[in-house]
Amino acid sequence: MTAPSDKALVPFVSVDLMMQLVHRVGLTEMIAAIAAAIEEDFRRWDAFDKTPRVAAHSPVGVIELMPTADDAHYAFKYVNGHPGNTRGGLQTVTAFGLLADMTTGYPLLLSEMTLLTALRTAAMSAVAARHLAPKGATTMAMIGNGAQAEFQSVAMQGLCGITHVRLYDTDPKATEKCARNLAGTGLTVTACTTAEDALEGAQIVTTCTADKRNATILTDNMVGAGLHINAIGGDCPGKTELAEAVLHRSDIFVEYPPQTRVEGEIQQLAPDHPVTELWQVIAGHAQGRRSADQITLFDSVGFAIEDFSALRVVRDKAVETGLHIPLDLLADPDDPRDLYGMLSRAAPAS
Ligand code: NAD
């Protein structure tokens, strides 16, 4: 039996290797590298093929495929969202994805993306907050203290200068877990018993709850002038976090309108309600925050270009550090047209 040639081996970053990579690079540094790649890719927005993600819904969750490509590379992510999973000891969100070469169509990287999604979602929130949050913001309310929460907090600390996070979750155990994990990061952490309490003195609020319904995490009276909201958890039809009245008082920034109009908070609004595409702000074509008392809302749903950016960072870092496994994923017949003949390599010796 002959081994596949090196050119046919695909670098694979497993969950274990992703954890090692995060430690090798540093958590904040990794999020910062992904944030920089997202900004770079958002600035060349028109270079990408874009499509809303393709979703398969069930009564308990969703499975989504998120593809995009530029002239050089193609990427997709497979991701699920099952809010009931944690009751059975499973993650709400798991993911894996692939980066490929547009010239040959050959994969360049296969990677776990559960951790990577948490990193890129945190990076994306920080990018949005850098353009939209009030200047000098130091305190963030973090509502929903599940899998994403610590990553969001660390990103806001490292990239936006947040020094204090105020935690709230309907499940006090989630808040305890989050506070425990954030001890030693240098953040001042306050565990709160209501969402209203969490918002006390906060200039930024991040909502990151998981519930497959139109929830009201932020009511109108909770949102004061000047607040920046990163609304992350509402990311499916029928799954939102904000009272509609909050949306009418906010300037709304989105990733890709054709996807956000279906999946984001703005599914509650008329289809022509004005929104600003965040890439326009990053590229300098539109204004972010204009005044100290403006309420800004980043209606985050997660878009394929963010995963593309994250995958290209991981590909570079995995190659640089050697933290990848060569995966025998592609056929490599001696004669490219003799796929049938390749079968003989595995024929049992008679
Ligand atoms: P998770 O299940 O680990 O955590 C969610 C937390 O929300 C849980 O601790 C739960 O107790 C809490 N919660 C539920 N209802 C609440 C309420 N009314 N008030 C306060 N807390 C409440 O999930 P996760 O992986 O942290 O993801 C959170 C959400 O973010 C999910 O809905 C997921 O789909 C979404 N998400 C969005 C993006 C994006 O790019 N926008 C990326 C990743 C995840």
Coordinates of N, CA, C and O in Angstrom, one line a residue, residues 31-187:
I31 N -7.4 36.8 19.0 CA -8.7 37.6 18.7 C -8.3 38.8 17.9 O -9.0 39.2 17.0
A32 N -7.2 39.5 18.3 CA -6.7 40.7 17.7 C -6.4 40.4 16.2 O -6.7 41.2 15.3
A33 N -5.7 39.3 16.0 CA -5.3 38.9 14.6 C -6.6 38.7 13.7 O -6.6 39.1 12.6
I34 N -7.6 38.0 14.3 CA -8.8 37.7 13.6 C -9.5 39.1 13.3 O -10.1 39.3 12.2
A35 N -9.5 39.9 14.3 CA -10.2 41.3 14.2 C -9.5 42.0 13.0 O -10.2 42.6 12.2
A36 N -8.2 42.0 13.0 CA -7.5 42.7 11.9 C -7.8 42.1 10.6 O -8.0 42.8 9.6
A37 N -7.9 40.8 10.5 CA -8.3 40.1 9.2 C -9.7 40.5 8.8 O -10.0 40.7 7.6
I38 N -10.6 40.5 9.8 CA -12.0 40.9 9.4 C -12.0 42.3 8.9 O -12.7 42.6 7.9
E39 N -11.3 43.2 9.6 CA -11.3 44.6 9.1 C -10.8 44.7 7.7 O -11.3 45.4 6.8
E40 N -9.7 44.0 7.4 CA -9.0 44.0 6.1 C -10.0 43.4 5.1 O -10.2 44.0 4.0
D41 N -10.7 42.3 5.4 CA -11.7 41.7 4.4 C -12.9 42.6 4.3 O -13.5 42.7 3.1
F42 N -13.4 43.2 5.3 CA -14.6 44.0 5.2 C -14.3 45.3 4.3 O -15.2 45.7 3.6
R43 N -13.0 45.7 4.4 CA -12.6 46.9 3.6 C -12.7 46.6 2.1 O -12.8 47.4 1.2
R44 N -12.6 45.2 1.7 CA -12.6 44.9 0.3 C -13.9 44.0 0.1 O -13.9 43.0 -0.6
W45 N -15.0 44.5 0.7 CA -16.3 43.8 0.7 C -16.7 43.4 -0.7 O -17.2 42.3 -1.0
D46 N -16.5 44.3 -1.7 CA -17.0 44.0 -3.1 C -16.2 42.8 -3.8 O -16.6 42.3 -4.8
A47 N -15.0 42.4 -3.2 CA -14.2 41.4 -3.8 C -14.8 40.0 -3.5 O -14.4 39.0 -4.0
F48 N -15.9 39.9 -2.6 CA -16.4 38.6 -2.2 C -17.7 38.3 -2.9 O -18.6 39.1 -3.1
D49 N -17.9 37.0 -3.2 CA -19.2 36.4 -3.5 C -19.9 36.3 -2.2 O -19.4 35.7 -1.3
K50 N -21.1 36.8 -2.2 CA -21.9 36.8 -0.9 C -23.3 36.2 -1.1 O -23.9 36.4 -2.1
T51 N -23.7 35.4 -0.1 CA -25.0 34.9 -0.1 C -25.5 34.7 1.4 O -24.6 34.4 2.2
P52 N -26.8 34.9 1.6 CA -27.2 34.6 3.0 C -26.9 33.1 3.3 O -26.9 32.3 2.3
R53 N -26.7 32.7 4.5 CA -26.4 31.3 4.8 C -27.6 30.4 4.5 O -28.7 30.9 4.6
V54 N -27.3 29.2 4.2 CA -28.3 28.2 3.9 C -28.7 27.5 5.2 O -27.8 26.8 5.7
A55 N -30.0 27.6 5.6 CA -30.3 27.1 6.9 C -31.3 25.9 6.8 O -32.2 26.0 6.0
A56 N -31.1 24.9 7.6 CA -32.1 23.8 7.7 C -32.7 23.9 9.2 O -32.0 23.6 10.1
H57 N -33.9 24.3 9.3 CA -34.5 24.5 10.6 C -35.3 23.3 11.0 O -35.9 22.5 10.2
S58 N -35.3 23.0 12.4 CA -36.2 22.0 13.0 C -36.8 22.7 14.2 O -36.4 23.8 14.6
P59 N -37.8 22.1 14.8 CA -38.4 22.8 16.0 C -37.4 23.0 17.1 O -37.6 23.9 17.9
V60 N -36.3 22.3 17.1 CA -35.4 22.5 18.3 C -34.1 23.2 17.9 O -33.3 23.5 18.8
G61 N -33.8 23.5 16.6 CA -32.6 24.2 16.3 C -32.4 24.4 14.8 O -33.4 24.3 14.0
V62 N -31.2 24.7 14.4 CA -30.9 25.0 13.1 C -29.5 24.5 12.7 O -28.6 24.4 13.6
I63 N -29.3 24.0 11.5 CA -28.0 23.7 10.9 C -27.8 24.6 9.7 O -28.7 24.7 8.9
E64 N -26.6 25.2 9.7 CA -26.4 26.2 8.6 C -25.1 26.0 7.9 O -24.1 25.5 8.5
L65 N -25.1 26.3 6.6 CA -23.9 26.3 5.8 C -23.6 27.7 5.4 O -24.5 28.4 4.9
M66 N -22.3 28.2 5.6 CA -22.0 29.6 5.4 C -20.8 29.6 4.4 O -19.7 29.6 4.8
P67 N -21.1 29.8 3.1 CA -20.0 29.9 2.1 C -19.7 31.3 1.7 O -20.6 32.2 1.7
T68 N -18.5 31.6 1.3 CA -18.1 32.8 0.6 C -16.8 32.6 -0.2 O -16.1 31.6 0.1
A69 N -16.4 33.5 -1.1 CA -15.2 33.3 -1.8 C -14.7 34.6 -2.4 O -15.6 35.5 -2.6
D70 N -13.4 34.8 -2.5 CA -12.9 35.9 -3.3 C -12.1 35.3 -4.5 O -12.3 34.1 -4.8
D71 N -11.3 36.0 -5.2 CA -10.7 35.4 -6.4 C -9.7 34.3 -6.0 O -9.5 33.4 -6.8
A72 N -9.1 34.4 -4.8 CA -8.1 33.4 -4.5 C -8.6 32.3 -3.6 O -8.0 31.1 -3.8
H73 N -9.5 32.5 -2.7 CA -9.9 31.5 -1.8 C -11.4 31.3 -1.6 O -12.2 32.3 -1.9
Y74 N -11.8 30.1 -1.2 CA -13.2 29.8 -1.0 C -13.2 29.3 0.5 O -12.3 28.6 0.9
A75 N -14.3 29.6 1.2 CA -14.4 29.1 2.6 C -15.9 28.7 2.8 O -16.8 29.4 2.3
F76 N -16.1 27.7 3.7 CA -17.4 27.5 4.2 C -17.3 27.0 5.6 O -16.3 26.5 6.1
K77 N -18.4 27.3 6.4 CA -18.5 26.8 7.7 C -19.8 26.0 7.9 O -20.8 26.5 7.3
Y78 N -19.7 24.9 8.5 CA -20.9 24.2 9.0 C -21.1 24.5 10.4 O -20.2 24.4 11.2
V79 N -22.3 25.0 10.8 CA -22.6 25.4 12.2 C -24.0 25.1 12.6 O -24.9 25.2 11.7
N80 N -24.2 24.7 13.8 CA -25.5 24.4 14.3 C -25.9 25.4 15.4 O -25.0 26.1 16.0
G81 N -27.1 25.5 15.8 CA -27.6 26.3 16.9 C -28.8 25.6 17.5 O -29.8 25.5 17.0
H82 N -28.5 24.9 18.7 CA -29.5 24.1 19.4 C -29.6 24.5 20.8 O -28.9 23.9 21.7
P83 N -30.4 25.6 21.2 CA -30.4 26.1 22.5 C -30.7 25.0 23.6 O -30.3 25.2 24.8
G84 N -31.4 23.9 23.3 CA -31.7 22.9 24.3 C -30.6 21.9 24.5 O -30.6 21.1 25.5
N85 N -29.5 22.0 23.7 CA -28.5 21.0 23.8 C -27.8 21.0 25.2 O -27.4 19.9 25.6
T86 N -27.6 22.2 25.8 CA -26.8 22.2 27.0 C -27.5 21.4 28.1 O -26.8 20.8 29.0
R87 N -28.8 21.2 28.0 CA -29.5 20.4 29.1 C -29.0 18.9 29.0 O -29.0 18.2 30.0
G88 N -28.6 18.5 27.8 CA -28.1 17.1 27.6 C -26.6 17.1 27.6 O -26.0 16.1 27.2
G89 N -25.9 18.1 28.1 CA -24.5 18.1 28.1 C -23.8 18.4 26.8 O -22.6 18.2 26.7
L90 N -24.6 18.9 25.8 CA -24.0 19.2 24.5 C -23.9 20.7 24.3 O -24.7 21.5 25.0
Q91 N -23.1 21.2 23.4 CA -22.9 22.6 23.1 C -24.1 23.1 22.4 O -24.7 22.4 21.5
T92 N -24.5 24.4 22.6 CA -25.5 25.0 21.7 C -25.0 25.2 20.3 O -25.7 24.9 19.3
V93 N -23.8 25.6 20.2 CA -23.1 25.9 18.9 C -21.9 25.0 18.7 O -21.0 25.0 19.5
T94 N -21.9 24.2 17.6 CA -20.6 23.6 17.2 C -20.4 23.8 15.8 O -21.3 24.1 15.0
A95 N -19.1 23.8 15.3 CA -18.9 24.1 13.9 C -17.5 23.5 13.5 O -16.6 23.2 14.3
F96 N -17.4 23.3 12.2 CA -16.2 23.1 11.5 C -16.2 23.7 10.2 O -17.3 24.1 9.7
G97 N -15.0 23.9 9.6 CA -15.0 24.6 8.3 C -13.8 24.4 7.5 O -12.8 23.7 7.9
L98 N -13.8 24.9 6.3 CA -12.8 24.6 5.3 C -12.4 25.8 4.5 O -13.2 26.7 4.2
L99 N -11.1 25.9 4.2 CA -10.6 27.0 3.3 C -10.0 26.3 2.1 O -9.3 25.3 2.2
A100 N -10.3 26.8 0.9 CA -9.8 26.1 -0.3 C -9.2 27.1 -1.3 O -9.4 28.3 -1.2
D101 N -8.4 26.6 -2.2 CA -7.7 27.4 -3.2 C -8.6 27.5 -4.4 O -9.0 26.5 -5.0
M102 N -8.9 28.7 -4.9 CA -9.8 28.9 -6.0 C -9.2 28.4 -7.3 O -9.9 28.0 -8.2
T103 N -7.9 28.4 -7.4 CA -7.2 28.0 -8.6 C -7.3 26.5 -8.9 O -7.6 26.1 -10.1
T104 N -7.2 25.7 -7.9 CA -7.2 24.3 -8.1 C -8.5 23.7 -7.5 O -8.9 22.5 -7.8
G105 N -9.2 24.4 -6.6 CA -10.3 23.8 -5.9 C -9.9 22.9 -4.8 O -10.7 22.3 -4.1
Y106 N -8.6 22.8 -4.5 CA -8.1 21.9 -3.5 C -8.2 22.6 -2.1 O -7.9 23.8 -2.0
P107 N -8.7 21.8 -1.1 CA -8.7 22.4 0.3 C -7.3 22.7 0.8 O -6.3 22.0 0.5
L108 N -7.2 23.9 1.5 CA -5.9 24.3 2.1 C -5.9 24.1 3.6 O -4.9 24.1 4.2
L109 N -7.1 23.9 4.2 CA -7.2 23.8 5.6 C -8.6 23.2 5.9 O -9.6 23.7 5.4
L110 N -8.6 22.2 6.8 CA -9.9 21.8 7.4 C -9.7 22.1 8.9 O -8.7 21.7 9.5
S111 N -10.7 22.7 9.5 CA -10.5 23.1 10.9 C -11.8 22.9 11.8 O -12.9 23.1 11.3
E112 N -11.5 22.6 13.0 CA -12.6 22.7 14.0 C -13.0 24.2 14.0 O -12.2 25.1 13.8
M113 N -14.3 24.5 14.2 CA -14.6 26.0 14.3 C -15.6 26.3 15.5 O -16.2 27.3 15.5
T114 N -15.7 25.4 16.4 CA -16.5 25.7 17.6 C -15.7 26.8 18.4 O -16.3 27.9 18.7
L115 N -14.5 26.5 18.8 CA -13.7 27.5 19.4 C -13.5 28.7 18.5 O -13.5 29.9 18.9
L116 N -13.2 28.4 17.2 CA -12.9 29.5 16.3 C -14.1 30.4 16.1 O -13.9 31.6 16.0
T117 N -15.3 29.9 16.2 CA -16.5 30.8 16.1 C -16.6 31.7 17.3 O -16.9 32.9 17.2
A118 N -16.3 31.1 18.5 CA -16.3 32.0 19.7 C -15.2 33.1 19.5 O -15.5 34.3 19.9
L119 N -14.1 32.8 19.0 CA -13.0 33.8 18.8 C -13.4 34.8 17.8 O -13.3 36.0 18.0
R120 N -14.0 34.4 16.6 CA -14.3 35.3 15.6 C -15.5 36.2 15.9 O -15.6 37.3 15.6
T121 N -16.5 35.6 16.7 CA -17.6 36.4 17.1 C -17.2 37.4 18.1 O -17.7 38.6 18.1
A122 N -16.3 37.1 19.0 CA -15.7 38.1 19.9 C -14.9 39.1 19.1 O -15.1 40.3 19.4
A123 N -14.1 38.7 18.2 CA -13.4 39.7 17.3 C -14.3 40.6 16.6 O -14.1 41.9 16.6
M124 N -15.4 40.1 16.1 CA -16.4 40.9 15.3 C -17.1 41.9 16.3 O -17.3 43.1 15.9
S125 N -17.4 41.5 17.5 CA -18.1 42.4 18.4 C -17.1 43.5 18.8 O -17.5 44.7 18.9
A126 N -15.8 43.2 18.9 CA -14.8 44.2 19.3 C -14.6 45.2 18.1 O -14.5 46.4 18.3
V127 N -14.6 44.7 16.9 CA -14.5 45.5 15.7 C -15.7 46.5 15.7 O -15.5 47.7 15.5
A128 N -16.9 46.0 15.9 CA -18.1 46.8 15.9 C -18.0 47.9 17.0 O -18.3 49.1 16.7
A129 N -17.6 47.5 18.2 CA -17.6 48.4 19.3 C -16.5 49.5 19.1 O -16.7 50.6 19.5
R130 N -15.4 49.1 18.4 CA -14.4 50.1 18.2 C -14.9 51.3 17.4 O -14.5 52.4 17.5
H131 N -15.9 51.0 16.5 CA -16.4 52.0 15.6 C -17.7 52.7 16.2 O -18.1 53.8 15.8
L132 N -18.4 51.9 17.1 CA -19.7 52.4 17.5 C -19.9 52.7 19.0 O -20.8 53.5 19.3
A133 N -19.0 52.2 19.8 CA -19.2 52.4 21.3 C -18.8 53.8 21.6 O -18.0 54.4 20.9
P134 N -19.4 54.4 22.7 CA -19.0 55.7 23.1 C -17.5 55.7 23.5 O -17.0 54.8 24.0
K135 N -16.8 56.8 23.2 CA -15.4 57.0 23.5 C -15.2 56.8 25.0 O -15.9 57.3 25.8
G136 N -14.1 56.1 25.3 CA -13.7 56.0 26.8 C -14.6 55.0 27.5 O -14.6 55.0 28.8
A137 N -15.4 54.1 26.8 CA -16.2 53.2 27.5 C -15.3 52.2 28.3 O -14.3 51.7 27.9
T138 N -15.7 52.0 29.6 CA -15.0 51.1 30.5 C -15.8 49.9 31.0 O -15.2 48.9 31.5
T139 N -17.1 50.0 30.9 CA -17.9 49.0 31.6 C -18.9 48.4 30.6 O -19.6 49.1 29.8
M140 N -18.9 47.0 30.6 CA -19.8 46.3 29.7 C -20.7 45.4 30.5 O -20.3 44.7 31.4
A141 N -22.0 45.4 30.2 CA -23.0 44.4 30.7 C -22.9 43.2 29.8 O -23.1 43.4 28.6
M142 N -22.8 42.0 30.4 CA -22.7 40.8 29.5 C -23.9 40.0 30.0 O -23.9 39.4 31.0
I143 N -24.9 39.9 29.1 CA -26.2 39.2 29.4 C -26.2 37.9 28.6 O -26.2 38.0 27.4
G144 N -26.3 36.8 29.3 CA -26.1 35.5 28.7 C -24.6 35.1 29.0 O -23.7 35.7 28.4
N145 N -24.4 34.2 29.9 CA -23.0 33.9 30.4 C -22.6 32.5 30.0 O -22.0 31.8 30.7
G146 N -23.1 32.1 28.8 CA -22.8 30.7 28.3 C -21.4 30.7 27.6 O -20.5 31.4 27.9
A147 N -21.3 29.8 26.6 CA -20.1 29.5 25.9 C -19.3 30.7 25.3 O -18.1 30.8 25.4
Q148 N -20.1 31.7 24.8 CA -19.4 32.8 24.1 C -18.9 33.9 25.1 O -18.1 34.7 24.7
A149 N -19.5 33.9 26.3 CA -19.4 35.1 27.2 C -18.0 35.5 27.5 O -17.6 36.7 27.5
E150 N -17.1 34.6 27.9 CA -15.8 34.9 28.3 C -15.0 35.5 27.1 O -14.2 36.4 27.3
F151 N -15.2 34.9 26.0 CA -14.5 35.3 24.8 C -14.9 36.8 24.4 O -14.0 37.6 24.1
Q152 N -16.2 37.1 24.6 CA -16.7 38.4 24.3 C -16.0 39.4 25.3 O -15.6 40.5 24.9
S153 N -15.9 39.0 26.6 CA -15.4 39.9 27.6 C -13.9 40.1 27.4 O -13.4 41.3 27.5
V154 N -13.2 39.1 27.1 CA -11.7 39.2 26.9 C -11.4 40.1 25.6 O -10.5 40.9 25.6
A155 N -12.2 39.9 24.6 CA -12.0 40.7 23.4 C -12.3 42.2 23.7 O -11.5 43.1 23.2
M156 N -13.3 42.5 24.5 CA -13.7 43.9 24.8 C -12.6 44.5 25.7 O -12.3 45.7 25.6
Q157 N -12.0 43.7 26.5 CA -10.9 44.1 27.4 C -9.7 44.4 26.5 O -9.1 45.5 26.5
G158 N -9.3 43.5 25.7 CA -8.0 43.6 24.9 C -8.1 44.6 23.8 O -7.1 45.3 23.5
L159 N -9.2 44.7 23.1 CA -9.3 45.5 21.9 C -10.1 46.8 22.1 O -9.9 47.7 21.3
C160 N -10.9 46.9 23.2 CA -11.7 48.1 23.3 C -11.5 48.8 24.7 O -12.2 49.8 24.9
G161 N -10.6 48.3 25.5 CA -10.3 49.0 26.8 C -11.3 48.8 27.9 O -11.4 49.6 28.8
I162 N -12.2 47.8 27.8 CA -13.2 47.6 28.8 C -12.4 47.0 30.1 O -11.5 46.1 29.9
T163 N -12.7 47.6 31.2 CA -12.0 47.1 32.5 C -13.0 46.4 33.4 O -12.5 45.8 34.4
H164 N -14.3 46.6 33.2 CA -15.3 46.1 34.1 C -16.4 45.4 33.4 O -17.0 46.0 32.5
V165 N -16.7 44.1 33.7 CA -17.9 43.5 33.1 C -18.9 43.1 34.2 O -18.5 42.7 35.3
R166 N -20.1 43.3 33.9 CA -21.2 43.1 34.8 C -22.1 41.9 34.2 O -22.7 42.1 33.1
L167 N -22.0 40.8 34.9 CA -22.6 39.6 34.3 C -24.0 39.3 34.8 O -24.4 39.5 35.9
Y168 N -24.9 38.8 33.8 CA -26.2 38.3 34.2 C -26.6 37.2 33.3 O -26.4 37.2 32.1
D169 N -27.2 36.2 33.9 CA -27.7 35.0 33.2 C -28.9 34.5 34.0 O -28.9 34.6 35.3
T170 N -29.9 34.0 33.4 CA -31.1 33.5 34.1 C -30.6 32.3 34.9 O -31.3 31.9 35.9
D171 N -29.5 31.6 34.5 CA -29.0 30.5 35.3 C -27.8 31.0 36.1 O -26.7 31.2 35.5
P172 N -27.9 31.1 37.4 CA -26.8 31.6 38.2 C -25.5 30.8 38.1 O -24.4 31.3 38.2
K173 N -25.7 29.5 37.7 CA -24.5 28.7 37.6 C -23.6 29.1 36.4 O -22.4 29.0 36.4
A174 N -24.3 29.6 35.4 CA -23.6 30.1 34.2 C -22.8 31.4 34.6 O -21.6 31.5 34.2
T175 N -23.4 32.2 35.4 CA -22.7 33.4 35.8 C -21.5 33.1 36.7 O -20.4 33.6 36.5
E176 N -21.7 32.1 37.6 CA -20.6 31.7 38.5 C -19.4 31.2 37.6 O -18.3 31.5 37.9
K177 N -19.8 30.3 36.6 CA -18.7 29.8 35.7 C -18.0 30.9 35.0 O -16.8 30.9 34.9
C178 N -18.7 31.8 34.5 CA -18.1 32.9 33.8 C -17.2 33.8 34.7 O -16.1 34.1 34.3
A179 N -17.7 34.1 35.8 CA -16.9 34.9 36.8 C -15.6 34.2 37.2 O -14.6 34.7 37.2
R180 N -15.8 32.8 37.4 CA -14.6 32.0 37.7 C -13.6 32.1 36.6 O -12.4 32.3 36.8
N181 N -14.1 31.9 35.4 CA -13.1 31.9 34.2 C -12.5 33.2 34.0 O -11.4 33.3 33.4
L182 N -13.2 34.3 34.4 CA -12.6 35.6 34.1 C -11.7 36.1 35.2 O -11.0 37.1 35.1
A183 N -11.7 35.4 36.3 CA -10.8 35.8 37.5 C -9.4 35.6 37.0 O -9.0 34.6 36.3
G184 N -8.6 36.6 37.2 CA -7.2 36.5 36.7 C -6.9 37.1 35.4 O -5.8 37.2 34.9
T185 N -8.0 37.6 34.7 CA -7.8 38.3 33.4 C -7.5 39.7 33.6 O -7.1 40.4 32.7
G186 N -7.7 40.2 34.9 CA -7.5 41.7 35.1 C -8.8 42.4 35.0 O -8.8 43.6 35.4
L187 N -9.8 41.8 34.5 CA -11.1 42.5 34.5 C -11.7 42.5 35.9 O -11.6 41.5 36.6

